[in-house]
Coordinates of C-alpha atoms in Angstrom, one line a residue:
M1 CA -53.5 -0.8 -5.2
P2 CA -55.4 1.6 -7.5
I3 CA -58.3 3.6 -6.0
S4 CA -61.7 2.8 -7.7
N5 CA -63.8 5.6 -9.3
D6 CA -66.7 4.8 -7.0
H7 CA -64.6 5.4 -4.0
L8 CA -63.3 8.7 -5.4
T9 CA -66.8 9.9 -6.0
N10 CA -67.7 9.6 -2.3
L11 CA -64.7 11.8 -1.3
S12 CA -64.5 15.6 -1.1
E13 CA -62.5 17.5 -3.7
R14 CA -59.5 18.0 -1.3
E15 CA -59.6 14.3 -0.3
R16 CA -59.8 13.3 -4.0
T17 CA -56.7 15.5 -4.8
A18 CA -54.8 13.9 -1.9
V19 CA -55.7 10.4 -2.8
L20 CA -54.8 10.9 -6.5
A21 CA -51.5 12.5 -5.5
Q22 CA -50.8 9.5 -3.3
Q23 CA -51.7 7.1 -6.1
Q24 CA -49.4 9.0 -8.5
Q25 CA -46.5 8.8 -6.1
A26 CA -47.1 5.0 -5.6
E27 CA -47.1 4.5 -9.4
L28 CA -44.0 6.6 -9.8
L29 CA -42.2 4.6 -7.1
E30 CA -43.2 1.4 -8.8
R31 CA -41.9 2.6 -12.1
V32 CA -38.6 3.7 -10.6
M33 CA -38.2 0.4 -8.7
N34 CA -38.9 -1.6 -11.9
A35 CA -36.5 0.6 -14.0
T36 CA -33.5 0.1 -11.7
L37 CA -30.9 -2.6 -12.5
T38 CA -30.8 -3.7 -8.8
A39 CA -33.3 -6.1 -7.2
I40 CA -35.3 -4.4 -4.3
V41 CA -37.5 -6.4 -1.9
V42 CA -39.5 -5.1 1.1
H43 CA -39.6 -7.7 3.9
E44 CA -42.2 -7.7 6.7
S45 CA -41.2 -9.5 9.9
V46 CA -43.3 -12.5 10.9
Y47 CA -43.3 -13.2 14.7
N48 CA -44.3 -16.2 16.8
E49 CA -46.3 -15.9 20.1
A50 CA -43.0 -15.4 22.0
G51 CA -42.2 -12.3 19.9
D52 CA -39.4 -13.9 18.0
I53 CA -38.9 -13.3 14.3
I54 CA -39.5 -16.7 12.6
D55 CA -39.8 -15.6 9.0
F56 CA -40.2 -12.6 6.6
R57 CA -43.1 -11.9 4.2
L58 CA -42.2 -10.4 0.8
T59 CA -44.7 -7.5 0.7
Q60 CA -43.2 -5.5 -2.2
L61 CA -40.6 -6.2 -4.9
N62 CA -39.5 -5.0 -8.3
Q63 CA -39.2 -6.7 -11.6
M64 CA -35.4 -7.4 -11.1
A65 CA -36.2 -9.2 -7.9
A66 CA -38.8 -11.3 -9.6
D67 CA -36.4 -12.1 -12.5
L68 CA -33.8 -13.2 -9.9
L69 CA -36.3 -15.7 -8.4
R70 CA -37.5 -16.6 -12.0
L71 CA -41.2 -16.0 -11.1
P72 CA -43.8 -13.3 -11.9
I73 CA -44.2 -10.6 -9.3
E74 CA -47.8 -11.7 -8.6
A75 CA -46.6 -15.2 -7.6
I76 CA -44.1 -13.8 -5.1
H77 CA -46.1 -10.9 -3.6
N78 CA -47.0 -11.5 0.1
Q79 CA -45.3 -14.9 0.2
L80 CA -43.0 -16.1 2.9
L81 CA -39.2 -16.0 2.4
S82 CA -38.9 -19.6 3.6
R83 CA -41.1 -20.7 0.7
Y84 CA -38.4 -19.8 -1.8
F85 CA -35.5 -20.5 0.5
P86 CA -36.4 -23.6 2.6
G87 CA -34.3 -23.8 5.8
V88 CA -33.3 -20.1 5.6
Q89 CA -34.1 -19.7 9.3
D90 CA -31.0 -21.8 10.1
T91 CA -28.6 -19.7 8.1
P92 CA -26.3 -16.8 9.0
L93 CA -28.2 -14.7 6.5
F94 CA -31.4 -15.0 8.5
E95 CA -29.6 -14.2 11.8
K96 CA -28.2 -11.0 10.1
Y97 CA -31.7 -10.0 9.0
R98 CA -33.0 -10.4 12.5
R99 CA -30.1 -8.4 13.9
V100 CA -30.8 -5.5 11.5
V101 CA -34.5 -5.4 12.6
K102 CA -33.4 -5.5 16.3
T103 CA -30.6 -3.0 16.2
G104 CA -31.5 -0.8 13.3
K105 CA -27.9 -1.0 12.1
P106 CA -27.6 -1.6 8.3
S107 CA -25.6 -4.6 7.1
R108 CA -23.8 -5.7 3.9
I109 CA -23.7 -9.4 2.9
E110 CA -22.2 -11.2 0.0
L111 CA -23.5 -14.6 -1.0
P112 CA -23.8 -17.0 -4.0
F113 CA -27.1 -17.9 -5.6
N114 CA -27.7 -19.9 -8.8
D115 CA -24.0 -19.9 -9.7
R116 CA -23.7 -16.1 -9.3
W117 CA -22.5 -13.8 -6.6
Y118 CA -24.7 -11.0 -5.1
D119 CA -24.2 -8.1 -2.7
L120 CA -27.1 -7.6 -0.3
S121 CA -27.6 -4.2 1.3
V122 CA -30.0 -4.7 4.3
T123 CA -31.7 -1.7 6.0
R124 CA -34.5 -1.7 8.6
F125 CA -37.8 -0.4 7.4
G126 CA -40.5 0.0 10.0
S127 CA -40.6 -3.4 11.7
G128 CA -39.2 -5.1 8.7
L129 CA -36.4 -4.7 6.1
V130 CA -35.6 -3.3 2.7
V131 CA -33.1 -5.5 0.9
V132 CA -31.3 -4.2 -2.2
V133 CA -29.5 -6.9 -4.2
Q134 CA -26.8 -6.3 -6.8
E135 CA -24.9 -8.9 -8.8
I136 CA -21.1 -8.8 -8.2
T137 CA -20.0 -12.0 -10.0
H138 CA -17.4 -10.3 -12.1
M139 CA -16.1 -8.2 -9.2
H140 CA -16.0 -11.3 -7.0
H141 CA -14.0 -13.3 -9.5
Y142 CA -11.7 -10.3 -10.1
R143 CA -11.1 -10.0 -6.3
Q144 CA -10.3 -13.7 -6.1
Q145 CA -7.8 -13.3 -9.0
L146 CA -6.3 -10.3 -7.2
E147 CA -6.0 -12.1 -3.9
L148 CA -4.4 -15.1 -5.8
A149 CA -2.0 -12.7 -7.5
N150 CA -1.1 -11.0 -4.2
R151 CA -0.4 -14.3 -2.6
E152 CA 1.8 -15.3 -5.5
L153 CA 3.6 -12.0 -5.4
K154 CA 4.2 -12.3 -1.7
R155 CA 5.5 -15.9 -2.2
S156 CA 7.7 -14.6 -5.1
N157 CA 9.1 -11.8 -2.9
E158 CA 9.8 -14.1 -0.1
S159 CA 11.7 -16.4 -2.4
L160 CA 13.6 -13.5 -3.9
K161 CA 14.6 -12.3 -0.4
S162 CA 15.7 -15.8 0.6
F163 CA 17.6 -16.2 -2.6
A164 CA 19.4 -12.8 -2.2
Y165 CA 20.2 -13.6 1.4
I166 CA 21.6 -17.1 0.7
A167 CA 23.3 -16.1 -2.5
S168 CA 25.0 -13.2 -0.8
H169 CA 26.3 -15.3 2.0
D170 CA 27.4 -18.1 -0.2
L171 CA 29.3 -15.7 -2.5
Q172 CA 31.2 -14.2 0.5
E173 CA 33.6 -17.2 1.0
P174 CA 34.9 -17.6 -2.6
L175 CA 35.2 -13.8 -2.8
R176 CA 37.3 -13.7 0.4
K177 CA 39.6 -16.3 -1.2
I178 CA 40.0 -14.3 -4.4
T179 CA 40.9 -11.2 -2.4
S180 CA 43.3 -13.1 -0.2
F181 CA 45.1 -14.7 -3.1
A182 CA 45.3 -11.4 -5.0
D183 CA 46.8 -9.8 -1.8
V184 CA 49.4 -12.6 -1.5
L185 CA 50.5 -12.1 -5.1
H186 CA 50.6 -8.4 -4.7
N187 CA 52.4 -8.3 -1.4
R188 CA 54.7 -11.3 -1.5
H189 CA 55.5 -11.8 -5.1
A190 CA 55.0 -8.4 -6.7
G191 CA 58.7 -8.1 -7.7
Q192 CA 58.6 -11.3 -9.7
F193 CA 56.0 -10.0 -12.2
D194 CA 56.2 -7.6 -15.1
A195 CA 54.1 -4.5 -15.3
E196 CA 51.3 -6.2 -17.3
T197 CA 50.9 -9.0 -14.7
T198 CA 51.0 -6.5 -11.8
D199 CA 48.3 -4.5 -13.5
I200 CA 46.2 -7.7 -13.9
I201 CA 46.6 -8.5 -10.1
R202 CA 45.5 -4.9 -9.3
R203 CA 42.4 -5.3 -11.5
I204 CA 41.5 -8.5 -9.7
S205 CA 41.7 -6.8 -6.4
E206 CA 39.6 -3.9 -7.5
S207 CA 37.0 -6.2 -9.1
A208 CA 36.8 -8.3 -5.9
E209 CA 36.3 -5.1 -3.9
R210 CA 33.4 -4.0 -6.2
M211 CA 31.9 -7.5 -5.9
R212 CA 32.2 -7.3 -2.1
M213 CA 30.4 -3.9 -2.1
L214 CA 27.7 -5.2 -4.4
I215 CA 27.0 -8.3 -2.3
H216 CA 26.9 -6.1 0.9
D217 CA 24.4 -3.6 -0.7
L218 CA 22.3 -6.4 -2.2
L219 CA 22.1 -8.1 1.2
T220 CA 21.1 -4.8 2.8
Y221 CA 18.4 -4.2 0.2
S222 CA 16.9 -7.7 0.6
Q223 CA 16.8 -7.4 4.4
V224 CA 15.1 -4.0 4.7
E225 CA 11.6 -5.4 5.2
M226 CA 12.7 -8.4 7.3
R227 CA 13.2 -6.4 10.4
Q228 CA 10.1 -6.4 12.6
D229 CA 9.1 -4.4 15.8
S230 CA 12.3 -2.5 15.8
F231 CA 11.0 1.1 16.0
E232 CA 12.1 3.3 18.8
S233 CA 12.6 7.0 19.5
I234 CA 15.5 8.3 17.4
D235 CA 17.2 11.7 17.8
L236 CA 18.4 12.5 14.3
T237 CA 20.9 15.1 15.6
S238 CA 22.6 12.5 17.7
L239 CA 22.4 9.9 15.0
I240 CA 24.1 12.1 12.4
Q241 CA 26.7 13.3 14.9
G242 CA 27.5 9.6 15.4
L243 CA 27.8 9.0 11.6
A244 CA 30.2 12.0 11.3
E245 CA 32.4 10.6 14.1
E246 CA 32.4 7.0 12.9
E247 CA 31.2 5.7 9.5
L248 CA 31.7 9.0 7.6
W249 CA 34.8 10.2 9.4
V250 CA 37.3 9.1 6.8
A251 CA 35.2 10.4 3.8
L252 CA 34.6 13.8 5.5
R253 CA 38.3 14.2 6.4
K254 CA 39.6 13.0 2.9
S255 CA 37.2 15.3 1.0
K256 CA 37.5 18.2 3.5
A257 CA 33.7 18.3 3.5
K258 CA 31.7 20.5 5.8
L259 CA 28.7 19.0 7.4
E260 CA 26.0 21.4 8.8
F261 CA 22.9 20.4 10.7
I262 CA 20.8 21.8 13.6
N263 CA 17.5 21.2 15.3
L264 CA 16.7 17.9 13.6
P265 CA 13.6 16.1 14.9
T266 CA 13.1 13.0 17.1
L267 CA 11.2 10.2 15.3
Q268 CA 9.8 6.8 15.9
A269 CA 11.9 4.7 13.5
D270 CA 14.2 1.8 13.1
P271 CA 17.6 3.0 14.4
L272 CA 19.8 0.8 12.1
Q273 CA 17.8 1.7 9.0
M274 CA 17.8 5.5 9.8
R275 CA 21.6 5.2 10.2
Q276 CA 21.8 3.4 6.8
L277 CA 19.4 6.0 5.2
F278 CA 21.4 9.1 6.2
Q279 CA 24.8 7.4 5.7
N280 CA 23.8 6.7 2.1
L281 CA 22.5 10.2 1.5
I282 CA 25.4 12.0 3.0
S283 CA 27.9 9.7 1.4
N284 CA 26.4 10.5 -2.0
A285 CA 26.5 14.2 -1.3
I286 CA 30.3 13.9 -0.5
K287 CA 31.0 11.6 -3.4
F288 CA 29.3 13.5 -6.2
C289 CA 31.2 16.7 -5.7
H290 CA 33.2 19.0 -8.0
P291 CA 36.9 17.9 -8.1
D292 CA 38.1 21.4 -7.2
Q293 CA 35.5 22.3 -4.6
A294 CA 35.1 21.0 -1.0
P295 CA 31.7 19.5 -0.4
I296 CA 29.2 21.4 1.8
V297 CA 26.4 19.2 3.0
T298 CA 23.5 20.8 4.9
I299 CA 20.8 18.8 6.7
S300 CA 17.7 20.7 7.7
S301 CA 14.1 19.9 8.7
R302 CA 10.7 21.3 9.1
Q303 CA 7.4 20.0 10.4
L304 CA 4.3 19.8 8.2
S305 CA 1.0 17.9 7.9
R306 CA 0.3 15.0 5.7
A307 CA -1.7 17.3 3.4
D308 CA 1.4 19.4 2.8
V309 CA 3.5 16.5 1.6
P310 CA 3.8 16.9 -2.2
A311 CA 0.9 15.1 -4.0
G312 CA 1.5 11.5 -5.2
L313 CA 4.5 10.8 -2.9
L314 CA 2.8 9.0 0.0
S315 CA 1.0 5.7 -0.5
P316 CA -2.6 5.6 0.7
S317 CA -2.7 4.4 4.4
V318 CA -5.4 2.6 6.3
S319 CA -5.6 3.5 10.0
D320 CA -6.3 1.0 12.7
Q321 CA -5.7 0.6 16.4
N322 CA -2.3 -1.1 15.9
N323 CA -1.2 1.2 13.0
P324 CA -2.6 4.7 13.3
V325 CA -2.0 7.0 10.4
S326 CA 0.0 10.0 11.5
D327 CA -1.0 13.5 10.3
V328 CA 2.3 15.0 11.4
F329 CA 5.3 14.6 9.1
Y330 CA 8.9 15.9 9.1
E331 CA 10.6 16.9 5.9
V332 CA 14.3 16.3 6.3
S333 CA 16.4 17.8 3.5
V334 CA 20.0 16.8 2.6
T335 CA 21.4 19.6 0.4
D336 CA 24.8 19.6 -1.3
N337 CA 26.9 21.8 -3.6
G338 CA 27.9 18.9 -5.9
I339 CA 27.6 18.1 -9.6
G340 CA 23.8 17.6 -9.5
F341 CA 21.9 15.6 -12.1
D342 CA 19.2 16.1 -14.8
E343 CA 15.8 15.8 -13.1
K344 CA 14.5 13.8 -16.0
Y345 CA 16.3 10.9 -14.4
L346 CA 14.6 11.4 -11.0
D347 CA 12.6 8.1 -11.2
R348 CA 15.6 6.2 -12.4
I349 CA 18.0 7.1 -9.5
F350 CA 15.9 5.2 -6.9
Q351 CA 15.9 1.9 -8.9
V352 CA 18.3 -1.0 -8.2
F353 CA 21.6 -1.0 -10.3
Q354 CA 20.7 2.3 -12.0
R355 CA 23.7 4.7 -12.4
L356 CA 23.9 8.1 -14.0
H357 CA 27.7 8.1 -14.0
G358 CA 30.4 5.6 -15.1
R359 CA 32.0 3.3 -12.5
K360 CA 35.4 4.7 -13.3
Q361 CA 34.2 8.2 -12.4
Y362 CA 32.4 7.4 -9.2
S363 CA 32.5 4.1 -7.2
G364 CA 29.4 2.4 -5.9
S365 CA 27.1 -0.5 -6.5
G366 CA 24.1 1.5 -7.8
I367 CA 21.9 0.2 -5.0
G368 CA 22.4 2.9 -2.4
L369 CA 19.5 5.1 -3.3
A370 CA 17.3 2.1 -3.9
I371 CA 18.0 1.1 -0.3
C372 CA 17.0 4.6 0.8
Y373 CA 13.8 4.4 -1.1
K374 CA 12.9 1.0 0.5
I375 CA 13.8 2.2 4.0
V376 CA 11.6 5.3 3.7
E377 CA 8.8 3.2 2.2
R378 CA 8.9 0.8 5.1
H379 CA 8.5 3.8 7.5
N380 CA 5.3 4.9 5.6
G381 CA 7.2 7.9 4.3
A382 CA 8.5 9.1 1.0
I383 CA 11.7 10.4 -0.7
T384 CA 12.3 12.7 -3.7
A385 CA 14.9 15.0 -5.0
T386 CA 15.4 18.3 -6.9
S387 CA 18.6 19.1 -8.7
E388 CA 20.3 21.1 -11.4
L389 CA 23.4 20.1 -13.3
S390 CA 26.6 21.6 -11.7
K391 CA 24.6 23.3 -9.0
G392 CA 24.0 20.6 -6.4
S393 CA 21.1 18.5 -5.3
T394 CA 18.6 18.4 -2.4
F395 CA 17.1 15.0 -1.3
R396 CA 13.9 15.4 0.7
V397 CA 12.8 12.6 3.1
Y398 CA 9.3 12.7 4.5
L399 CA 8.8 10.7 7.7
P400 CA 5.8 10.4 10.1
G401 CA 6.3 12.3 13.3

């Protein structure tokens, strides 16, 4: 309220200066409030005889707030909240208002009004409240569309997983019959065929084997995210020793490869998927070797913090009680002396069915590294590689400690 000239005349020079400064500050505050694009309303608590808040009085508001209520500021000033929102005392909004006054803890509320959506930021002010209101209709609709798209994507992914699983199993039986019939022709009746027919039978067997490998890898890829609650303490040294003595024994012996590893970490991980991950990486290191040179595969590790993981590799993680975000990571490197690849194809090698070499040169389904990527992603980690043609490659796996 402006100070009258008569009142100023009766004050001392110091008092007049203070009063004028106060009036200027109030006018500046009013200008700022009316210039902002958000609605601002100061609420004064109204109590009953028992000391309970029964309403709020709108003691100060800006032009945006008046426009929202579609009334002039003068008509709203010092009026009760319930006058414009009858029955408001029985709503969750009013209860939140009372809780903010009681606890002093700010609150955020989203609610619809006049076919629009608004975000309310509520803060205690003295014994009342300051409520800042911002329209979020477009953001609300966008969020609804995003949630709908996420649900549809989840449904689509579930359907794709189910399809891959069922299709893979259904394809196994006819494939077994093709393989069996080709074996019968090759083993029992090979002498009855000419060279061309024998070659056709051989091609049938080889195609059936490629199909079997493709189905197996496709099934593995589709099942990566289906395993739940399967994490346990894994000693990578013991795991890789087991691979060398079992799954990789034939490949290591046939290629005369040398496998070196020492002081690998112990992680909380899915044991089957860790086995699949390093089996794929080591198999690739053995497979893509120089024809006149024995493969040397070195597996090493080092501990580092989340901040030290190369930028852009890790997905943003949200920490909660059930899924705390680890700041400790291990970089496990698989280095070989093989043929290498051009690093311009780095993104491509982790995609399904992507091959940098012809099938006649190197066998495989083209899914192995995609499985590695998916396994590491499920473990909240990351995988990348560096390479140079003819000078070998290094695949680096980053896993939480």
